[in-house]
Short mmCIF file of N, CA and C in Angstrom, two decimals:
data_model
loop_
_atom_site.label_atom_id
_atom_site.label_comp_id
_atom_site.label_asym_id
_atom_site.label_seq_id
_atom_site.Cartn_x
_atom_site.Cartn_y
_atom_site.Cartn_z
N MET U 1298 56.73 100.76 91.62
CA MET U 1298 57.16 98.96 91.13
C MET U 1298 58.18 98.75 92.40
N THR U 1299 57.72 97.92 93.06
CA THR U 1299 58.93 97.34 93.94
C THR U 1299 60.27 96.66 92.98
N LYS U 1300 61.38 97.32 93.45
CA LYS U 1300 63.12 96.90 92.88
C LYS U 1300 63.27 95.61 93.58
N ILE U 1301 63.58 94.55 92.97
CA ILE U 1301 64.13 93.06 93.66
C ILE U 1301 65.62 93.24 94.12
N SER U 1302 66.35 92.88 95.16
CA SER U 1302 67.91 92.57 95.21
C SER U 1302 68.14 91.39 94.17
N ALA U 1303 69.09 91.09 93.54
CA ALA U 1303 69.51 90.30 93.75
C ALA U 1303 69.96 89.34 94.58
N ASP U 1304 70.34 89.74 95.61
CA ASP U 1304 70.69 89.21 97.29
C ASP U 1304 70.34 89.84 97.99
N PRO U 1305 69.34 89.59 98.32
CA PRO U 1305 68.14 90.29 99.62
C PRO U 1305 69.08 90.26 100.99
N ARG U 1306 70.16 89.07 100.98
CA ARG U 1306 70.70 89.23 102.50
C ARG U 1306 71.97 89.94 102.75
N LEU U 1307 72.54 90.64 101.36
CA LEU U 1307 73.71 91.69 101.47
C LEU U 1307 72.99 92.99 101.00
N TYR U 1308 71.61 93.14 100.98
CA TYR U 1308 71.59 94.50 100.50
C TYR U 1308 70.02 94.53 99.95
N GLU U 1309 68.72 96.06 99.97
CA GLU U 1309 67.72 96.19 99.94
C GLU U 1309 67.96 97.15 98.82
N VAL U 1310 66.80 97.31 98.03
CA VAL U 1310 67.10 98.31 96.71
C VAL U 1310 66.08 99.04 96.79
N ASN U 1311 66.38 100.69 97.15
CA ASN U 1311 64.90 101.64 97.33
C ASN U 1311 64.29 101.67 95.95
N GLU U 1312 62.83 102.95 96.31
CA GLU U 1312 62.60 103.05 95.12
C GLU U 1312 63.21 103.40 93.65
N ASP U 1313 64.73 104.13 94.20
CA ASP U 1313 65.21 104.92 92.97
C ASP U 1313 66.12 103.34 92.48
N GLY U 1314 66.17 102.52 93.32
CA GLY U 1314 66.81 101.88 92.76
C GLY U 1314 68.30 101.66 93.00
N LEU U 1315 68.55 102.22 94.17
CA LEU U 1315 70.02 102.31 94.25
C LEU U 1315 69.74 101.76 95.88
N PRO U 1316 70.80 100.89 95.94
CA PRO U 1316 70.95 99.80 97.11
C PRO U 1316 71.36 100.23 98.58
N VAL U 1317 70.61 99.50 99.59
CA VAL U 1317 70.51 100.10 100.79
C VAL U 1317 71.74 98.98 101.96
N LEU U 1318 72.22 99.26 102.05
CA LEU U 1318 73.56 98.34 102.77
C LEU U 1318 73.25 98.34 104.57
N THR U 1319 73.77 97.22 105.13
CA THR U 1319 72.65 97.37 106.40
C THR U 1319 73.87 96.65 107.27
N GLY U 1320 74.62 97.49 108.27
CA GLY U 1320 75.71 95.93 108.93
C GLY U 1320 75.43 96.27 110.31
N ILE U 1321 76.35 96.28 110.94
CA ILE U 1321 75.33 96.13 112.85
C ILE U 1321 77.08 96.86 113.21
N ARG U 1322 76.36 97.47 114.50
CA ARG U 1322 77.64 98.10 115.08
C ARG U 1322 77.51 97.70 116.73
N ASP U 1323 78.64 97.30 117.39
CA ASP U 1323 78.85 96.43 118.73
C ASP U 1323 78.90 97.89 119.25
N SER U 1324 78.80 97.56 120.57
CA SER U 1324 79.22 98.63 121.88
C SER U 1324 80.29 99.14 121.77
N GLY U 1325 80.99 98.41 120.83
CA GLY U 1325 82.35 99.06 121.37
C GLY U 1325 82.97 100.34 120.19
N GLY U 1326 81.38 100.32 118.78
CA GLY U 1326 81.59 101.18 117.87
C GLY U 1326 81.94 100.59 116.58
N PHE U 1327 82.31 99.25 116.51
CA PHE U 1327 82.70 98.78 115.28
C PHE U 1327 81.67 98.50 114.42
N ILE U 1328 82.01 97.87 113.49
CA ILE U 1328 80.55 97.88 112.35
C ILE U 1328 81.22 96.87 111.70
N SER U 1329 80.49 95.94 111.20
CA SER U 1329 80.54 94.96 110.27
C SER U 1329 79.42 95.21 109.88
N TYR U 1330 79.64 94.52 108.26
CA TYR U 1330 78.97 94.27 107.26
C TYR U 1330 79.06 92.66 106.35
N PRO U 1331 78.19 91.73 106.08
CA PRO U 1331 76.85 91.91 106.43
C PRO U 1331 76.49 91.46 107.51
N VAL U 1332 74.76 92.28 108.01
CA VAL U 1332 74.55 91.18 108.86
C VAL U 1332 74.40 89.99 109.28
N GLN U 1333 74.78 89.47 110.38
CA GLN U 1333 75.25 88.14 110.83
C GLN U 1333 74.68 87.62 112.05
N ASP U 1334 74.48 86.38 112.52
CA ASP U 1334 73.61 86.09 113.66
C ASP U 1334 74.88 85.86 114.58
N ALA U 1335 76.16 85.75 113.90
CA ALA U 1335 77.37 84.97 115.05
C ALA U 1335 77.68 85.87 116.34
N GLY U 1336 77.58 87.34 115.85
CA GLY U 1336 78.19 88.59 116.88
C GLY U 1336 79.05 89.21 116.38
N SER U 1337 79.94 90.55 117.36
CA SER U 1337 80.22 90.73 116.71
C SER U 1337 81.74 90.06 116.20
N LEU U 1338 82.66 90.75 115.41
CA LEU U 1338 83.73 90.16 114.88
C LEU U 1338 85.25 90.77 115.92
N SER U 1339 84.24 92.06 116.32
CA SER U 1339 85.60 92.41 117.42
C SER U 1339 85.69 92.22 119.03
N ASN U 1340 84.28 92.34 119.50
CA ASN U 1340 84.15 92.00 120.83
C ASN U 1340 83.32 91.22 121.22
N GLY U 1341 82.62 90.12 120.42
CA GLY U 1341 82.18 88.91 121.09
C GLY U 1341 80.56 89.75 121.01
N ASP U 1342 79.80 90.88 120.89
CA ASP U 1342 79.06 91.34 121.62
C ASP U 1342 78.22 90.50 120.55
N HIS U 1343 76.58 89.97 121.11
CA HIS U 1343 75.30 89.73 120.19
C HIS U 1343 74.49 89.97 120.77
N GLY U 1344 73.15 89.17 120.26
CA GLY U 1344 71.82 89.76 120.46
C GLY U 1344 71.35 91.74 120.13
N PRO U 1345 71.39 91.74 121.48
CA PRO U 1345 70.68 93.28 121.95
C PRO U 1345 71.70 94.04 122.00
N ASP U 1346 72.40 93.66 122.02
CA ASP U 1346 74.13 94.68 122.19
C ASP U 1346 74.37 95.20 120.71
N LEU U 1347 73.77 94.77 119.73
CA LEU U 1347 74.29 94.95 118.37
C LEU U 1347 72.94 95.48 118.04
N THR U 1348 73.77 96.64 117.45
CA THR U 1348 72.45 97.87 116.41
C THR U 1348 72.31 97.87 115.22
N PRO U 1349 71.40 97.59 114.34
CA PRO U 1349 71.60 97.77 112.92
C PRO U 1349 71.75 99.16 112.85
N VAL U 1350 72.69 99.39 111.44
CA VAL U 1350 73.22 100.70 110.71
C VAL U 1350 72.79 100.81 109.64
N THR U 1351 72.45 101.43 108.44
CA THR U 1351 72.63 101.42 107.22
C THR U 1351 73.79 102.19 107.14
N LEU U 1352 74.69 101.97 106.06
CA LEU U 1352 76.20 102.86 105.82
C LEU U 1352 75.67 103.16 104.08
N SER U 1353 76.68 103.84 104.64
CA SER U 1353 77.12 105.26 103.63
C SER U 1353 77.17 104.46 101.82
N GLY U 1354 77.79 103.25 101.85
CA GLY U 1354 77.99 102.97 100.70
C GLY U 1354 79.33 103.41 99.55
N ARG U 1355 79.62 104.24 100.81
CA ARG U 1355 81.24 104.81 99.58
C ARG U 1355 82.07 104.57 100.19
N GLY U 1356 82.91 104.41 99.84
CA GLY U 1356 84.35 103.94 100.48
C GLY U 1356 85.82 104.22 98.94
N GLN U 1357 87.10 103.90 99.38
CA GLN U 1357 87.57 103.70 98.29
C GLN U 1357 88.09 102.62 98.41
N ILE U 1358 88.46 102.29 96.85
CA ILE U 1358 89.33 100.98 96.00
C ILE U 1358 90.95 100.77 97.02
N THR U 1359 90.61 99.96 97.49
CA THR U 1359 92.04 99.09 98.39
C THR U 1359 92.90 98.76 97.64
N ALA U 1360 92.30 97.48 96.30
CA ALA U 1360 92.72 96.62 95.54
C ALA U 1360 91.77 96.14 94.30
N THR U 1361 92.34 95.97 92.94
CA THR U 1361 91.46 95.48 91.78
C THR U 1361 92.27 94.23 91.35
N ALA U 1362 91.22 93.66 90.88
CA ALA U 1362 91.36 92.40 89.47
C ALA U 1362 90.30 92.31 88.58
N THR U 1363 91.26 92.42 87.37
CA THR U 1363 90.36 92.46 85.99
C THR U 1363 89.87 90.70 85.87
N VAL U 1364 88.78 90.03 85.84
CA VAL U 1364 88.25 88.92 85.28
C VAL U 1364 88.05 89.21 83.69
N ARG U 1365 88.95 88.29 82.91
CA ARG U 1365 88.73 88.66 81.50
C ARG U 1365 88.07 86.94 81.01
N LEU U 1366 88.28 86.16 82.09
CA LEU U 1366 87.23 84.46 81.75
C LEU U 1366 86.52 84.29 82.58
N HIS U 1367 85.23 83.56 82.95
CA HIS U 1367 84.42 83.44 83.58
C HIS U 1367 83.44 82.44 83.07
N PRO U 1368 83.91 81.24 84.26
CA PRO U 1368 82.71 80.17 83.24
C PRO U 1368 81.37 80.05 83.61
N GLY U 1369 80.43 80.93 83.74
CA GLY U 1369 79.61 80.58 84.27
C GLY U 1369 79.27 81.57 83.37
N PRO U 1370 77.64 80.68 82.60
CA PRO U 1370 77.18 81.22 81.78
C PRO U 1370 76.57 82.60 81.38
N GLY U 1371 76.39 83.02 80.32
CA GLY U 1371 75.72 85.06 80.78
C GLY U 1371 76.45 85.48 81.67
N ILE U 1372 77.62 85.39 81.57
CA ILE U 1372 78.47 86.73 82.68
C ILE U 1372 79.20 86.96 81.65
N GLU U 1373 79.17 88.37 81.11
CA GLU U 1373 80.31 88.91 80.09
C GLU U 1373 81.48 89.25 80.37
N THR U 1374 82.03 89.18 80.60
CA THR U 1374 83.91 89.46 81.11
C THR U 1374 84.03 90.49 79.68
N PRO U 1375 85.20 91.27 79.97
CA PRO U 1375 85.87 91.52 81.15
C PRO U 1375 84.93 92.03 82.14
N PHE U 1376 85.46 92.48 83.17
CA PHE U 1376 84.67 93.25 84.93
C PHE U 1376 85.64 93.26 85.84
N THR U 1377 85.51 94.23 86.91
CA THR U 1377 86.53 94.24 87.45
C THR U 1377 85.83 94.11 89.36
N VAL U 1378 86.43 93.26 89.75
CA VAL U 1378 86.08 93.25 90.93
C VAL U 1378 87.10 94.22 92.23
N ALA U 1379 86.67 95.01 92.98
CA ALA U 1379 87.58 95.61 93.53
C ALA U 1379 87.66 95.38 95.25
N SER U 1380 88.34 95.43 96.08
CA SER U 1380 88.52 95.16 97.52
C SER U 1380 88.36 96.69 97.70
N ILE U 1381 87.30 97.42 98.59
CA ILE U 1381 86.45 99.00 98.98
C ILE U 1381 86.56 99.01 100.50
N LEU U 1382 87.47 99.92 101.21
CA LEU U 1382 87.35 99.52 102.71
C LEU U 1382 86.38 101.18 102.86
N LEU U 1383 84.65 100.70 103.18
CA LEU U 1383 84.04 101.47 103.37
C LEU U 1383 84.61 103.13 104.43
N GLU U 1384 83.37 103.39 104.18
CA GLU U 1384 83.85 104.86 105.32
C GLU U 1384 83.55 104.63 106.27
N GLU U 1385 82.38 103.55 106.91
CA GLU U 1385 82.07 103.25 108.17
C GLU U 1385 82.94 102.09 108.78
N GLY U 1386 84.18 101.52 108.12
CA GLY U 1386 84.90 101.01 108.45
C GLY U 1386 85.32 99.19 107.65
N PRO U 1387 83.98 98.27 107.34
CA PRO U 1387 84.16 97.30 106.66
C PRO U 1387 85.12 97.31 105.64
N LEU U 1388 85.83 96.13 105.30
CA LEU U 1388 86.37 96.17 103.79
C LEU U 1388 85.12 95.08 103.10
N VAL U 1389 85.03 95.55 101.78
CA VAL U 1389 83.90 94.46 100.92
C VAL U 1389 84.54 94.35 99.97
N ARG U 1390 83.72 93.51 99.17
CA ARG U 1390 84.38 92.93 98.06
C ARG U 1390 83.18 92.94 96.54
N GLY U 1391 83.37 94.49 95.49
CA GLY U 1391 82.09 94.25 94.86
C GLY U 1391 83.07 94.25 93.61
N ILE U 1392 82.00 94.00 92.52
CA ILE U 1392 81.91 94.88 91.21
C ILE U 1392 81.47 95.93 90.71
N LEU U 1393 82.51 96.64 90.07
CA LEU U 1393 82.66 97.77 89.82
C LEU U 1393 81.22 97.92 87.86
N ASP U 1394 81.01 99.08 88.00
CA ASP U 1394 80.15 99.59 87.08
C ASP U 1394 80.76 98.95 85.83
N ALA U 1395 80.07 98.56 85.08
CA ALA U 1395 80.27 98.47 83.59
C ALA U 1395 81.32 99.47 82.96
N ASP U 1396 82.67 99.21 82.21
CA ASP U 1396 83.08 100.25 81.76
C ASP U 1396 84.16 100.94 82.62
N ASP U 1397 84.17 100.61 84.31
CA ASP U 1397 84.55 101.38 85.47
C ASP U 1397 85.49 100.75 85.41
N ARG U 1398 86.65 100.83 85.15
CA ARG U 1398 87.88 100.05 86.03
C ARG U 1398 88.68 100.50 87.39
N GLY U 1399 88.55 101.37 87.70
CA GLY U 1399 88.92 101.69 88.87
C GLY U 1399 90.15 101.54 89.06
N CYS U 1400 90.49 102.42 89.71
CA CYS U 1400 92.56 102.60 90.56
C CYS U 1400 91.93 102.83 91.97
N ILE U 1401 93.06 101.80 92.80
CA ILE U 1401 93.31 102.06 94.07
C ILE U 1401 93.49 103.53 94.47
N GLY U 1402 92.90 103.76 95.16
CA GLY U 1402 93.04 105.13 96.09
C GLY U 1402 91.42 105.92 96.07
N ASP U 1403 90.89 105.40 94.02
CA ASP U 1403 89.82 106.07 94.23
C ASP U 1403 88.61 106.47 94.47
N THR U 1404 88.03 106.78 95.33
CA THR U 1404 86.58 106.52 95.65
C THR U 1404 85.51 106.01 94.53
N VAL U 1405 84.73 105.30 95.65
CA VAL U 1405 83.54 104.53 94.88
C VAL U 1405 82.51 104.60 95.64
N VAL U 1406 81.20 104.81 95.04
CA VAL U 1406 79.62 104.70 95.70
C VAL U 1406 79.03 103.57 95.32
N ALA U 1407 78.06 103.06 96.15
CA ALA U 1407 77.62 101.45 95.60
C ALA U 1407 76.14 102.42 94.43
N THR U 1408 76.02 101.13 94.07
CA THR U 1408 74.95 101.47 92.92
C THR U 1408 74.28 100.49 92.46
N THR U 1409 73.28 100.09 91.62
CA THR U 1409 72.65 98.69 91.18
C THR U 1409 72.77 98.90 89.47
N THR U 1410 72.65 97.63 89.12
CA THR U 1410 72.67 97.38 87.64
C THR U 1410 71.26 96.26 87.68
N ALA U 1411 70.60 96.87 86.61
CA ALA U 1411 68.78 95.92 86.63
C ALA U 1411 69.39 94.45 85.50
N VAL U 1412 69.18 93.31 86.10
CA VAL U 1412 69.24 92.52 84.98
C VAL U 1412 68.52 91.43 85.32
N PRO U 1413 67.97 90.82 83.85
CA PRO U 1413 67.11 90.27 83.65
C PRO U 1413 67.05 88.68 84.96
N ARG U 1414 66.38 88.09 85.67
CA ARG U 1414 66.77 86.94 85.87
C ARG U 1414 65.29 85.90 85.81
N GLY U 1415 65.40 85.21 85.01
CA GLY U 1415 64.07 84.71 84.41
C GLY U 1415 62.93 85.55 83.88
N GLU U 1416 61.66 85.96 84.35
CA GLU U 1416 61.07 86.71 83.67
C GLU U 1416 60.98 87.83 84.89
N ASP U 1417 61.38 87.96 85.88
CA ASP U 1417 61.87 88.97 86.85
C ASP U 1417 62.83 90.13 86.32
N GLU U 1418 63.00 91.09 86.84
CA GLU U 1418 64.30 92.07 86.59
C GLU U 1418 64.98 92.24 87.81
N VAL U 1419 66.43 91.90 88.33
CA VAL U 1419 66.39 92.21 90.06
C VAL U 1419 67.73 93.57 89.59
N TYR U 1420 67.96 93.63 90.25
CA TYR U 1420 69.06 94.59 91.16
C TYR U 1420 70.64 93.78 91.69
N GLU U 1421 71.33 93.84 90.41
CA GLU U 1421 72.80 93.86 91.26
C GLU U 1421 73.29 94.76 91.88
N LEU U 1422 74.38 94.47 93.19
CA LEU U 1422 74.65 95.86 92.90
C LEU U 1422 76.66 96.00 92.47
N ARG U 1423 76.68 96.79 92.92
CA ARG U 1423 77.92 97.34 91.51
C ARG U 1423 78.54 98.70 92.56
N PHE U 1424 79.90 98.88 91.74
CA PHE U 1424 80.15 100.38 92.77
C PHE U 1424 80.94 100.84 91.40
N ARG U 1425 80.73 102.32 91.90
CA ARG U 1425 81.09 103.36 90.30
C ARG U 1425 82.35 104.17 91.11
N THR U 1426 83.18 104.70 90.63
CA THR U 1426 84.23 106.01 91.02
C THR U 1426 83.18 107.02 90.58
N THR U 1427 83.74 107.86 91.79
CA THR U 1427 83.10 109.07 91.97
C THR U 1427 84.05 110.28 91.17
N GLU U 1428 83.73 111.18 90.95
CA GLU U 1428 84.55 112.00 90.36
C GLU U 1428 86.13 112.70 91.06
N LYS U 1429 87.05 112.06 90.32
CA LYS U 1429 88.02 112.39 90.80
C LYS U 1429 88.80 113.83 91.38
N GLU U 1430 88.76 113.77 92.49
CA GLU U 1430 89.10 115.61 93.21
C GLU U 1430 90.64 116.22 92.91
N SER U 1431 90.66 117.13 92.54
CA SER U 1431 92.05 117.59 91.99
C SER U 1431 92.64 117.17 93.34
N LYS U 1432 93.95 117.15 92.64
CA LYS U 1432 95.14 116.84 93.93
C LYS U 1432 96.41 117.96 93.62
N SER U 1433 96.40 118.65 94.96
CA SER U 1433 97.40 120.13 94.55
C SER U 1433 98.31 119.39 95.22
#
């Protein structure tokens, strides 16, 4: 069964329900996310000078904010939004998995969660913390 991304402009969902994030790499190696038509944010490359690149979805939390009140219908609170510096370089903002508050410096990986949308089920992007490495 095909898994449907809640926002196909930002990510696809593979058969295992995991997100596939695609960025673009310019001729200087700079990677930006998400893919867009305006060209490189770093050097202005566009068109054939840009190469699609699959991102690991792994990064480090640089900031967090907990949302305790949201005006949208059907959006449960609280939830935590994090700024995440991906291993490949782009800084993204994403929602942490339910019950995962995360801390600055924690390593996170991209995942998805199934949510109903009308009669369908779509997969929303989330990030979850990995096992904390022991610090010596």
